[in-house]
CSV table of C-alpha atoms and ligand atoms in Angstrom, one decimal:
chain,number,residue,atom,x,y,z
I,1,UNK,CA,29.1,3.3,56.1
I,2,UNK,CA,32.8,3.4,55.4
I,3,UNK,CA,34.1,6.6,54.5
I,4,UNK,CA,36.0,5.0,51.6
I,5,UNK,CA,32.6,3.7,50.6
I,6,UNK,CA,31.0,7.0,50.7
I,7,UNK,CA,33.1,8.9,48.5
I,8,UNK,CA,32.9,6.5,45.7
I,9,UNK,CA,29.4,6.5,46.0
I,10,UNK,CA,30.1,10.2,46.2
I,11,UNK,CA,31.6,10.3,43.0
I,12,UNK,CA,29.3,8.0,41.2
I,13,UNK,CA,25.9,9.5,41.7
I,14,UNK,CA,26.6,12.7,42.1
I,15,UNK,CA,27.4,15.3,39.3
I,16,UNK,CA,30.8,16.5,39.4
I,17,UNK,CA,30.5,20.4,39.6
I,18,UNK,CA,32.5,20.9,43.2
I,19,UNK,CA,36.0,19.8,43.8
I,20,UNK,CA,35.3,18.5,47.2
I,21,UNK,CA,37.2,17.5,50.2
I,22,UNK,CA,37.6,13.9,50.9
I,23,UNK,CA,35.6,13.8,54.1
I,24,UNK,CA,31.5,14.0,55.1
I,25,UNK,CA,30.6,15.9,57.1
I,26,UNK,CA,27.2,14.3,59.6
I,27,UNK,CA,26.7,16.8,62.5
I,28,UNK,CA,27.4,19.9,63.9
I,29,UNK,CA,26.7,21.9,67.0
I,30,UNK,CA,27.9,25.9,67.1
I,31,UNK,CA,31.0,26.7,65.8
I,32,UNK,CA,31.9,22.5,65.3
I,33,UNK,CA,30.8,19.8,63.3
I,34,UNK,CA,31.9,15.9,63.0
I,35,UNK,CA,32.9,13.7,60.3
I,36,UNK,CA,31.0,10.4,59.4
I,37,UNK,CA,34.9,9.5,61.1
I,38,UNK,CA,33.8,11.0,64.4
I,39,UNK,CA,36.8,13.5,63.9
I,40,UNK,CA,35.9,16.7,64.9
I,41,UNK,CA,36.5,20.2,63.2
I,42,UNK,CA,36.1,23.9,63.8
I,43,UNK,CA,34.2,25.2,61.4
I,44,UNK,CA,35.1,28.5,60.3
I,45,UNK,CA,34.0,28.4,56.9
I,46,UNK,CA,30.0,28.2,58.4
I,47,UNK,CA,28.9,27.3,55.3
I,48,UNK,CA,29.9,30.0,53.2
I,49,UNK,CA,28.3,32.4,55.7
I,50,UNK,CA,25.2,30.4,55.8
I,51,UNK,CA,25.1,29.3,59.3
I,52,UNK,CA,25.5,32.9,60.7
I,53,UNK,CA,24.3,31.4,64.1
I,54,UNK,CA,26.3,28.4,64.1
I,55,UNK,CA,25.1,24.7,63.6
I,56,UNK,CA,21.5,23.5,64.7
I,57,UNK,CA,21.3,26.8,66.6
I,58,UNK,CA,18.4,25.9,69.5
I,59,UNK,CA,15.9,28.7,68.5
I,60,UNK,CA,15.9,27.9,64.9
I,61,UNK,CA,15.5,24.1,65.0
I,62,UNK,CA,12.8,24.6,67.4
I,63,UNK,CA,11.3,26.9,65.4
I,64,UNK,CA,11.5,24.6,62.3
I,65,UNK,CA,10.3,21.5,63.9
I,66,UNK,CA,7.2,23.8,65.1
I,67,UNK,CA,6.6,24.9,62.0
I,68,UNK,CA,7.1,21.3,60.2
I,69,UNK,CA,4.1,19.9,62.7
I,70,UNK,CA,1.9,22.8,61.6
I,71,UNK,CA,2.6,23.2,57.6
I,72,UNK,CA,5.2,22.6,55.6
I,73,UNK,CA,4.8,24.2,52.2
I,74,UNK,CA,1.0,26.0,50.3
I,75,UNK,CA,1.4,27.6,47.4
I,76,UNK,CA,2.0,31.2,46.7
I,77,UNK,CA,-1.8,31.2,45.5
I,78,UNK,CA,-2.5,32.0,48.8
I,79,UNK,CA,-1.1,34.1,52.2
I,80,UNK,CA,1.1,32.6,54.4
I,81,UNK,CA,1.3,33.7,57.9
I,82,UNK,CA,5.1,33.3,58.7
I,83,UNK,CA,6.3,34.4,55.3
I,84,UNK,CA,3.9,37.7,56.2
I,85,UNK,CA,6.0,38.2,59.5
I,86,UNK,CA,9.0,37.6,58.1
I,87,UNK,CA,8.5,40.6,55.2
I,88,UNK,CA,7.0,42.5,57.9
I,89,UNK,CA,10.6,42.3,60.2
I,90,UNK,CA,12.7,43.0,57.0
I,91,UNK,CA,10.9,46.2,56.4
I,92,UNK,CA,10.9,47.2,59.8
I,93,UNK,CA,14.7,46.7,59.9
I,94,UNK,CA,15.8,48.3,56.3
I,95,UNK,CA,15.4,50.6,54.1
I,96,UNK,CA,12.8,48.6,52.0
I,97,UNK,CA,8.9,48.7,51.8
I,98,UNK,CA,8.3,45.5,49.7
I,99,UNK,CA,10.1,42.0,50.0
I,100,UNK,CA,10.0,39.2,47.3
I,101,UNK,CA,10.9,35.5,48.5
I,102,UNK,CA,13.0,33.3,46.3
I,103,UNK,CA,15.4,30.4,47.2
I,104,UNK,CA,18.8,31.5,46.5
I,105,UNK,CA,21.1,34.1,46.2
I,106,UNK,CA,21.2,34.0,42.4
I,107,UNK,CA,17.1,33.6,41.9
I,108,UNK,CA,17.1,37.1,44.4
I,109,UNK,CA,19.8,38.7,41.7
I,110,UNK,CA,17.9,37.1,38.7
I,111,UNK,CA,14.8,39.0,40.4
I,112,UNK,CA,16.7,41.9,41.2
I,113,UNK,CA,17.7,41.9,37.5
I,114,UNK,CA,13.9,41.9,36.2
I,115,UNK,CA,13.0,44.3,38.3
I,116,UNK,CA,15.2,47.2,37.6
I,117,UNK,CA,14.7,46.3,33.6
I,118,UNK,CA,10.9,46.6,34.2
I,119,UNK,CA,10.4,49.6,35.8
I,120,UNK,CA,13.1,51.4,33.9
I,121,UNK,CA,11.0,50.7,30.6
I,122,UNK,CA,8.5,51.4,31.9
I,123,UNK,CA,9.3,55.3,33.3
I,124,UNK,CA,12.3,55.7,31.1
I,125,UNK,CA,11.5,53.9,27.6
I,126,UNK,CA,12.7,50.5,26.3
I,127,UNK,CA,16.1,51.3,25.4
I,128,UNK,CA,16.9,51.9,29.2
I,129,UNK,CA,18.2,48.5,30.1
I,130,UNK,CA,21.7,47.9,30.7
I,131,UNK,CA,23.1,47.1,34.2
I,132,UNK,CA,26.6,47.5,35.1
I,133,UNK,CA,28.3,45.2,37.6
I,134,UNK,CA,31.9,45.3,39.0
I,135,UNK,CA,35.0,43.1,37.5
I,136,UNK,CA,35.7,39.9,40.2
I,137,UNK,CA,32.0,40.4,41.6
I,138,UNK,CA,30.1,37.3,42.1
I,139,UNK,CA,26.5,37.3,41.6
I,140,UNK,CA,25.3,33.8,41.2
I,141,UNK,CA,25.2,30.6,38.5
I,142,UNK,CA,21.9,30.9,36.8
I,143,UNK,CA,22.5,32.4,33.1
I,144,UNK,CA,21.6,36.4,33.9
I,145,UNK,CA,23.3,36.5,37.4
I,146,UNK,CA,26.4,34.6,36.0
I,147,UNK,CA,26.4,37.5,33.2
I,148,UNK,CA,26.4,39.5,36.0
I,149,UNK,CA,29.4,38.1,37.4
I,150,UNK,CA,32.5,40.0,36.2
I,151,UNK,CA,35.0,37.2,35.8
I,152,UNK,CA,35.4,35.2,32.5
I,153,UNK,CA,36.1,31.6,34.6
I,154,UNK,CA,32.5,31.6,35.8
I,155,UNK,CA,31.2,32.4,32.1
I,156,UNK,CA,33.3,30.5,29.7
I,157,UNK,CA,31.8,27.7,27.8
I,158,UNK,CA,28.2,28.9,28.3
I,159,UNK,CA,28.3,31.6,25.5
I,160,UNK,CA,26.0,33.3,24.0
I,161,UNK,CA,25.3,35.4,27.6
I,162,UNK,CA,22.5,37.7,28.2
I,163,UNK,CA,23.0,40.9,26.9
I,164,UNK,CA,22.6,44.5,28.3
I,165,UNK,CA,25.6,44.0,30.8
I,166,UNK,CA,28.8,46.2,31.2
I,167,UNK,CA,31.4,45.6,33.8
I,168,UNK,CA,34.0,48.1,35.5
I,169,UNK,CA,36.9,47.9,38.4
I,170,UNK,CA,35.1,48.1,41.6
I,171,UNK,CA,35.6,51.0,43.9
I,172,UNK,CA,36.5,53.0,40.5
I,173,UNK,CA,34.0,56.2,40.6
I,174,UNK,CA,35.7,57.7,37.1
I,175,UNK,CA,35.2,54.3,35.8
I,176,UNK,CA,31.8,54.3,36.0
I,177,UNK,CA,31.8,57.8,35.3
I,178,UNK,CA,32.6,56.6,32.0
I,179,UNK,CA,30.4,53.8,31.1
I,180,UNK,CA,26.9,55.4,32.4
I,181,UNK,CA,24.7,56.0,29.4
I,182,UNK,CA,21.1,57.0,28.7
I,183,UNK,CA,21.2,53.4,27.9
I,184,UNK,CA,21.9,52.2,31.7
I,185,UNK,CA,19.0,51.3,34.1
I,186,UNK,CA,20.9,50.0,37.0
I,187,UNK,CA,24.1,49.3,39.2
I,188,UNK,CA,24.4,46.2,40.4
I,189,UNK,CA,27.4,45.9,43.3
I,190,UNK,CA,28.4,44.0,46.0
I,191,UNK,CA,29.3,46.1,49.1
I,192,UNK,CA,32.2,44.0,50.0
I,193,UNK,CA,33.8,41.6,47.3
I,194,UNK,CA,33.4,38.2,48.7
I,195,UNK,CA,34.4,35.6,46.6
I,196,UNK,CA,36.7,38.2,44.3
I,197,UNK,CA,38.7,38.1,47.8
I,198,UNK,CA,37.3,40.1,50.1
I,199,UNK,CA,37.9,43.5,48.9
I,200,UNK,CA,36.3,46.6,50.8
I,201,UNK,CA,35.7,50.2,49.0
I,202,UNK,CA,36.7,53.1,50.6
I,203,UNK,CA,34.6,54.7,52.7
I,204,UNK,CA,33.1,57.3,49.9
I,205,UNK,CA,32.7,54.9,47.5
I,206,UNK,CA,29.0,54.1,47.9
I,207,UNK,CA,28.4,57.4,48.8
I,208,UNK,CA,29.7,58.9,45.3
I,209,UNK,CA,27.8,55.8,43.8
I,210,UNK,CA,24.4,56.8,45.0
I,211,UNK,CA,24.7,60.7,43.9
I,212,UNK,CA,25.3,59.1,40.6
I,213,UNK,CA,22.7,56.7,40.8
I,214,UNK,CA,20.5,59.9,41.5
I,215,UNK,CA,22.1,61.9,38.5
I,216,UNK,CA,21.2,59.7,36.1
I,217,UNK,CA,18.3,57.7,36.9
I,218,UNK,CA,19.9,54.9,37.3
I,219,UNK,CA,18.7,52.0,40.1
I,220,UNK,CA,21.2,50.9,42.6
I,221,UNK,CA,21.1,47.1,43.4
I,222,UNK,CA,22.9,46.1,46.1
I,223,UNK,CA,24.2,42.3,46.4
I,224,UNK,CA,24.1,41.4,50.2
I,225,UNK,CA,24.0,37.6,49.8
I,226,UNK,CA,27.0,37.4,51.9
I,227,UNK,CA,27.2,40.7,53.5
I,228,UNK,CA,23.7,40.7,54.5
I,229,UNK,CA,21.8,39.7,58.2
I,230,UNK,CA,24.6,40.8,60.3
I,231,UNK,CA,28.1,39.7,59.0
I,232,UNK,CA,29.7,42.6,59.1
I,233,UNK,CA,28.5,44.1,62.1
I,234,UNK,CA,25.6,45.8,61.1
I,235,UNK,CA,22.5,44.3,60.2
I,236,UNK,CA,23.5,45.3,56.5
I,237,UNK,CA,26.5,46.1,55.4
I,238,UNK,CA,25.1,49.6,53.4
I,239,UNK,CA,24.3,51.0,57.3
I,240,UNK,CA,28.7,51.2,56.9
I,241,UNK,CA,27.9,53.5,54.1
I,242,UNK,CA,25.3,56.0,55.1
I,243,UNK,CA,23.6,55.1,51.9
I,244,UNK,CA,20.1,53.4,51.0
I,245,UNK,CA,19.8,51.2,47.6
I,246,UNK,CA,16.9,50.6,45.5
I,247,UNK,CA,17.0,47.2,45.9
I,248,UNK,CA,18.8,44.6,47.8
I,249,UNK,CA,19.7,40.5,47.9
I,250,UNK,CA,19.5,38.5,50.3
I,251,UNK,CA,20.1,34.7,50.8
I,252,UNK,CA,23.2,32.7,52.6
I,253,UNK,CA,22.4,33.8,56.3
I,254,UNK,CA,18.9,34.7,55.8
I,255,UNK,CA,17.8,31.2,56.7
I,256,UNK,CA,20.0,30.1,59.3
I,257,UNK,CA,20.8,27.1,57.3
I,258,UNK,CA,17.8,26.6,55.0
I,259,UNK,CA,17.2,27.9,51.5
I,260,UNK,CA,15.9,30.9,51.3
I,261,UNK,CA,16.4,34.3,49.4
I,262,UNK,CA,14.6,37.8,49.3
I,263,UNK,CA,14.4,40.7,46.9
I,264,UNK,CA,14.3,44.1,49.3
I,265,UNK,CA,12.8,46.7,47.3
I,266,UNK,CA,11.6,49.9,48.2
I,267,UNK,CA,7.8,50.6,47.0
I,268,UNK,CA,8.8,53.2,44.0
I,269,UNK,CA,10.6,50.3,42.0
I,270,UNK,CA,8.7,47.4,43.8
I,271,UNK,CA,5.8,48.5,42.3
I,272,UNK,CA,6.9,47.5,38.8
I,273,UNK,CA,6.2,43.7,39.3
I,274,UNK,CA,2.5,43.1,39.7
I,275,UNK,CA,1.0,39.9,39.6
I,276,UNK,CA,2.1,37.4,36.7
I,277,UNK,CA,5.4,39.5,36.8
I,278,UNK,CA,7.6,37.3,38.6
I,279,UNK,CA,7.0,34.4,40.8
I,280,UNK,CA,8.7,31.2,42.4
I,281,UNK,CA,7.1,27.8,43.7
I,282,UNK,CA,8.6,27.0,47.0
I,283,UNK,CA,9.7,31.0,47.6
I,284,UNK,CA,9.0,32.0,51.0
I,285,UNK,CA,7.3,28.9,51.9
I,286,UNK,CA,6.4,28.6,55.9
I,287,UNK,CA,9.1,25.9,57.1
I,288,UNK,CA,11.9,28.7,55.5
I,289,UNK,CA,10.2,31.6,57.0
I,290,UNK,CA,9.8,30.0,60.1
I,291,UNK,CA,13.3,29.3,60.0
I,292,UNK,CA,14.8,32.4,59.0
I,293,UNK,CA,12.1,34.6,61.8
I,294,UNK,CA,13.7,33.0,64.2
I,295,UNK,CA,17.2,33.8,62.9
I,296,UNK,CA,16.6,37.4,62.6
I,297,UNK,CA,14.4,37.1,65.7
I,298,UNK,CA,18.0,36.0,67.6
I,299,UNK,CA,20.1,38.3,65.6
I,300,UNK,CA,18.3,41.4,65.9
I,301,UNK,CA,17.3,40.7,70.2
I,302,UNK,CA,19.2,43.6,72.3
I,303,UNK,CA,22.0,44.0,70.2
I,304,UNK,CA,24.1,41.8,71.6
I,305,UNK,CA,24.9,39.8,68.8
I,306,UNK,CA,25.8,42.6,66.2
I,307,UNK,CA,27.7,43.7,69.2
I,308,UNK,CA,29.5,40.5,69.5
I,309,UNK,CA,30.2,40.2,65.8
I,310,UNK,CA,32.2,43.5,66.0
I,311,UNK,CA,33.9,42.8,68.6
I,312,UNK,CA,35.2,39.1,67.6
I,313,UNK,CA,35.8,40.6,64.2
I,314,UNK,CA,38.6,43.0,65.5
I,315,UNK,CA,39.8,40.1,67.6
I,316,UNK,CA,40.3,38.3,65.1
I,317,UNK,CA,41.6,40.3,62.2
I,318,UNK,CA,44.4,41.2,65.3
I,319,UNK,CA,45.1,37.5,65.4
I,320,UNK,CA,45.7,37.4,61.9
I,321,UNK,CA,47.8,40.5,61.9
I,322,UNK,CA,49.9,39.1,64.9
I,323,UNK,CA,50.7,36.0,62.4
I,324,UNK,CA,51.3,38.8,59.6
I,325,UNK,CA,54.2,39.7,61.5
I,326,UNK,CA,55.2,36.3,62.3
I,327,UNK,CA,55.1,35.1,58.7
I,328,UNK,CA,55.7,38.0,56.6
I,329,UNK,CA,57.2,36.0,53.5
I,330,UNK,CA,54.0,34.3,53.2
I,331,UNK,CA,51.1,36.6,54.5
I,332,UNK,CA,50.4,40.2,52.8
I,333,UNK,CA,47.3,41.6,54.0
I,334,UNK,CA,44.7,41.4,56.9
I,335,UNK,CA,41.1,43.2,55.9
I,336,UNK,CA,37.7,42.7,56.8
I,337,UNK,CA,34.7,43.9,58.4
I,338,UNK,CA,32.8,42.8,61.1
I,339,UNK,CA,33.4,38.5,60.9
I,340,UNK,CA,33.5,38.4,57.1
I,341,UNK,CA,37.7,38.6,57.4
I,342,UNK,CA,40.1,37.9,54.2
I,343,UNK,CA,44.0,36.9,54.4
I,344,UNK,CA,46.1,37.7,51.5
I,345,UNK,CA,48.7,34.8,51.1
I,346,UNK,CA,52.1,35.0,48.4
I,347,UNK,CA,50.8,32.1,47.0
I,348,UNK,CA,48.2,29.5,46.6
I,349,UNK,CA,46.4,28.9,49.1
I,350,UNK,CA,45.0,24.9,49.0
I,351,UNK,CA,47.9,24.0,50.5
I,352,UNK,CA,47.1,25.6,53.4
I,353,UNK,CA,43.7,24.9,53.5
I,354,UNK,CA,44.7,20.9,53.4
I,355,UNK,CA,46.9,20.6,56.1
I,356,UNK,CA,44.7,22.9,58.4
I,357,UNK,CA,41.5,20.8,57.9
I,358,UNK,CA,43.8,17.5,58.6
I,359,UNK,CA,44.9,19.6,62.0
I,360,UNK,CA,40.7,20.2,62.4
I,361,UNK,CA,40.2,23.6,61.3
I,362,UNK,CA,37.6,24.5,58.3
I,363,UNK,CA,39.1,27.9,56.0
I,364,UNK,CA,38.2,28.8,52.7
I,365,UNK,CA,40.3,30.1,50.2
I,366,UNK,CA,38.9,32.4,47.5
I,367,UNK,CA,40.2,34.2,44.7
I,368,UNK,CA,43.4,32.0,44.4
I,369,UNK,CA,45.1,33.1,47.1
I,370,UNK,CA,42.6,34.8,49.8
I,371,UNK,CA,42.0,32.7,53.0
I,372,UNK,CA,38.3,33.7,53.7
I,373,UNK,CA,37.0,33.5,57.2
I,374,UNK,CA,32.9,33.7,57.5
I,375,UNK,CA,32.3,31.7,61.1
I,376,UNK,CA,28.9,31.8,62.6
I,377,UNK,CA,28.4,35.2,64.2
I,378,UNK,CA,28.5,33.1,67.8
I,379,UNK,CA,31.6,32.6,67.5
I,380,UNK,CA,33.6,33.1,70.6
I,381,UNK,CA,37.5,34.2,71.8
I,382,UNK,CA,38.8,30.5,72.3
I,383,UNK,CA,37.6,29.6,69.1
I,384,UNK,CA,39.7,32.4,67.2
I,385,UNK,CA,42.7,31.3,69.9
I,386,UNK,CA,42.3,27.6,68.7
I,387,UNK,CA,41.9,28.6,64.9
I,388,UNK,CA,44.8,31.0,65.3
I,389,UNK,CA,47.3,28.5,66.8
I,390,UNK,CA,46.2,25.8,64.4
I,391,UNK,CA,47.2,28.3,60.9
I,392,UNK,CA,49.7,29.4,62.6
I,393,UNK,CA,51.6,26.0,63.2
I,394,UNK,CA,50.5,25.2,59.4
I,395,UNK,CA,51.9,28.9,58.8
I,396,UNK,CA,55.6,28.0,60.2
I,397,UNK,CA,55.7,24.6,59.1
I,398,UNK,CA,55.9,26.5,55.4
I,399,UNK,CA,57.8,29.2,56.1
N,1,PLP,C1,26.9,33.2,47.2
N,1,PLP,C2,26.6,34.4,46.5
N,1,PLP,C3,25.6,34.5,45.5
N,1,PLP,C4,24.9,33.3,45.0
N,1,PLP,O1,24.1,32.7,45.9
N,1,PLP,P1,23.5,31.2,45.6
N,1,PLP,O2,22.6,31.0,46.8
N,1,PLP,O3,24.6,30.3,45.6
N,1,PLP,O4,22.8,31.3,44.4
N,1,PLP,C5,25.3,35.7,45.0
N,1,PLP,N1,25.9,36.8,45.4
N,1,PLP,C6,26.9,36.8,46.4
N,1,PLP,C7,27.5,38.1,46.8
N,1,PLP,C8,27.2,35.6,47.0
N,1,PLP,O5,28.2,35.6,47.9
């Protein structure tokens, strides 16, 4: 079909809650995908940090067509053997004992969220209940996680919100100092501020965070929906920390490219949700778990991806800092860890964006003015060369 075509049709069926790029996207392979145009594009953006493998990575479309032959969905009502194996690795690999399965990163916070209210009633009495998130975190769309969320845009027009939240700057320890209560139950924190524009804590941050956490009684949740299965080097991001959470979220990457999302817990607070407590149709279902085995399967095989991830992180936050030097009216700051990599621009960064997809590069900007980089952990050294020369001709042609 004509492109033309296929945005109106676009536009007319579909409800209008993304300000999307006029083009469609039809195929991708590794760090590239295709437009129903044929016009090819490097894809840097990797769905958000979905595709942490790349496009139609080998192992995990084998695995799903495998595992679409032999069953595609059952209900919870009964065990599943890939979701089983798929818990099974998680635990093995972090601090966690039991592992819900959801389909998003906001049903694992909206989990997340139950849980920590539950068990804190249940050991600590009923007012015990409130859970304090960070200012410019992002935590999902579903009513509870986008209470969560500590920035007014995502809120505003869907007021009355649930109550029992607080919010505070991140990487502020006197701030939340000052707002823990007999009344709070749980943290609830993203290791590394994604969409609020990449931001990292300092080192001590978490660290400080959990002997609160500990002080208090008070859960710590951590949000690794974008951080999580290997982004920033490690497996999770908390292993930067020297820290364990309570619980933990996961989604984006988990899957490779299908929805999926977990709830890590460890058994202490896990053991607040017994059965009728929580619960989700097409959670965990086989052709996901299949799916996402076989990503964790690949990330997790002798290292040599984490490895990878680390060292084409530092190659290319050293690109970007080389075009820092070369365009210092327009670019402020380089940070990032491991390939989840954020460029602080004087000004707003669509602009950018446009003229670098019509030169075939995929960026993100988040946070106004943030161009976000999340390409699949595959990602290799000519890649970042070809991404780098392509910003940095859009760079010059608007300094
Ligand atoms: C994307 C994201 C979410 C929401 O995930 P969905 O799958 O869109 O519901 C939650 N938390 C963080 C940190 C995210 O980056």
């Amino acid at each position: 079909m004509e492109i033309k075509k296929l945005l109106d049709e676009s536009n007319r069926y579909i409800m209008n809650t993304y300000n999307r790029f006029p083009i469609v996207l039809r195929k991708g392979r590794g760090i590239k995908v295709w437009g129903s145009d044929g016009k090819e594009y490097l894809d840097f953006v990797g769905g958000i940090a979905v595709n942490i493998l790349g496009h139609c990575y080998p192992k995990v479309v084998v695995a799903i067509q495998k595992q679409a032959q032999r069953l595609l969905h059952v209900s919870n009502l009964y065990h599943i053997e890939p979701q089983i194996k798929l818990a099974k690795l998680l635990v093995e690999h972090s601090f966690a004992d039991k592992i819900f399965f959801c389909n998003s990163g906001a049903e694992a916070n909206e989990a997340a969220i139950k849980l920590v209210r539950k068990y804190s009633k249940e050991h600590f009495g009923k007012e015990k209940f409130e859970i304090i998130t960070a200012i410019n975190s992002f935590h999902g769309r579903t009513l509870a996680t986008v209470t969560a969320t500590g920035q007014d845009k995502f809120q505003k027009g869907f007021e009355p919100l649930v109550p029992g939240f607080r919010y505070v700057p991140f990487n502020d320890v006197a701030a939340l100092k000052s707002v823990i209560t007999h009344h709070t139950c749980a943290l609830m924190l993203e290791p590394i501020q994604g969409e609020g524009g990449v931001k990292i804590p300092d080192l001590d941050y978490f660290k400080n965070v959990r002997e609160l956490c500990n002080k208090h009684n008070v859960l710590l949740i951590l949000d690794e929906v974008q951080t999580g299965m290997g982004r920033t080097g490690k497996l999770f991001a908390y292993e930067h920390f020297n820290i364990t959470p309570d619980v933990l979220t996961l989604a984006k990457g988990l899957g490779g490219g299908v929805p999926i999302g977990a709830m890590l817990a460890s058994d202490k607070v896990a053991s607040a949700f017994v059965p009728g407590s929580h619960a989700s149709t097409f959670g965990g279902n086989p052709l996901v778990c299949a799916a996402a085995i076989a990503t964790i399967e690949t990330i997790l095989e002798d290292g040599f991806i984490l490895d990878q991830c680390r060292r084409m992180g530092e190659c290319l936050k050293d690109g970007l800092k080389g075009l820092k030097k070369e365009f210092p009216s327009i670019v402020i700051d380089i940070r990032g860890l491991g390939l989840m990599v954020g460029m602080e621009v004087t000004r707003e960064c669509s602009a950018i964006v446009k003229a670098c997809m019509e030169r075939g590069l995929l960026i993100n900007c988040t946070a106004g003015n943030v161009l976000r980089f999340t390409p699949p952990l595959i990602v290799q050294e000519k890649d970042i060369d070809h991404m780098l020369d392509i910003l940095g001709e859009v760079l010059s042609r608007l300094s």
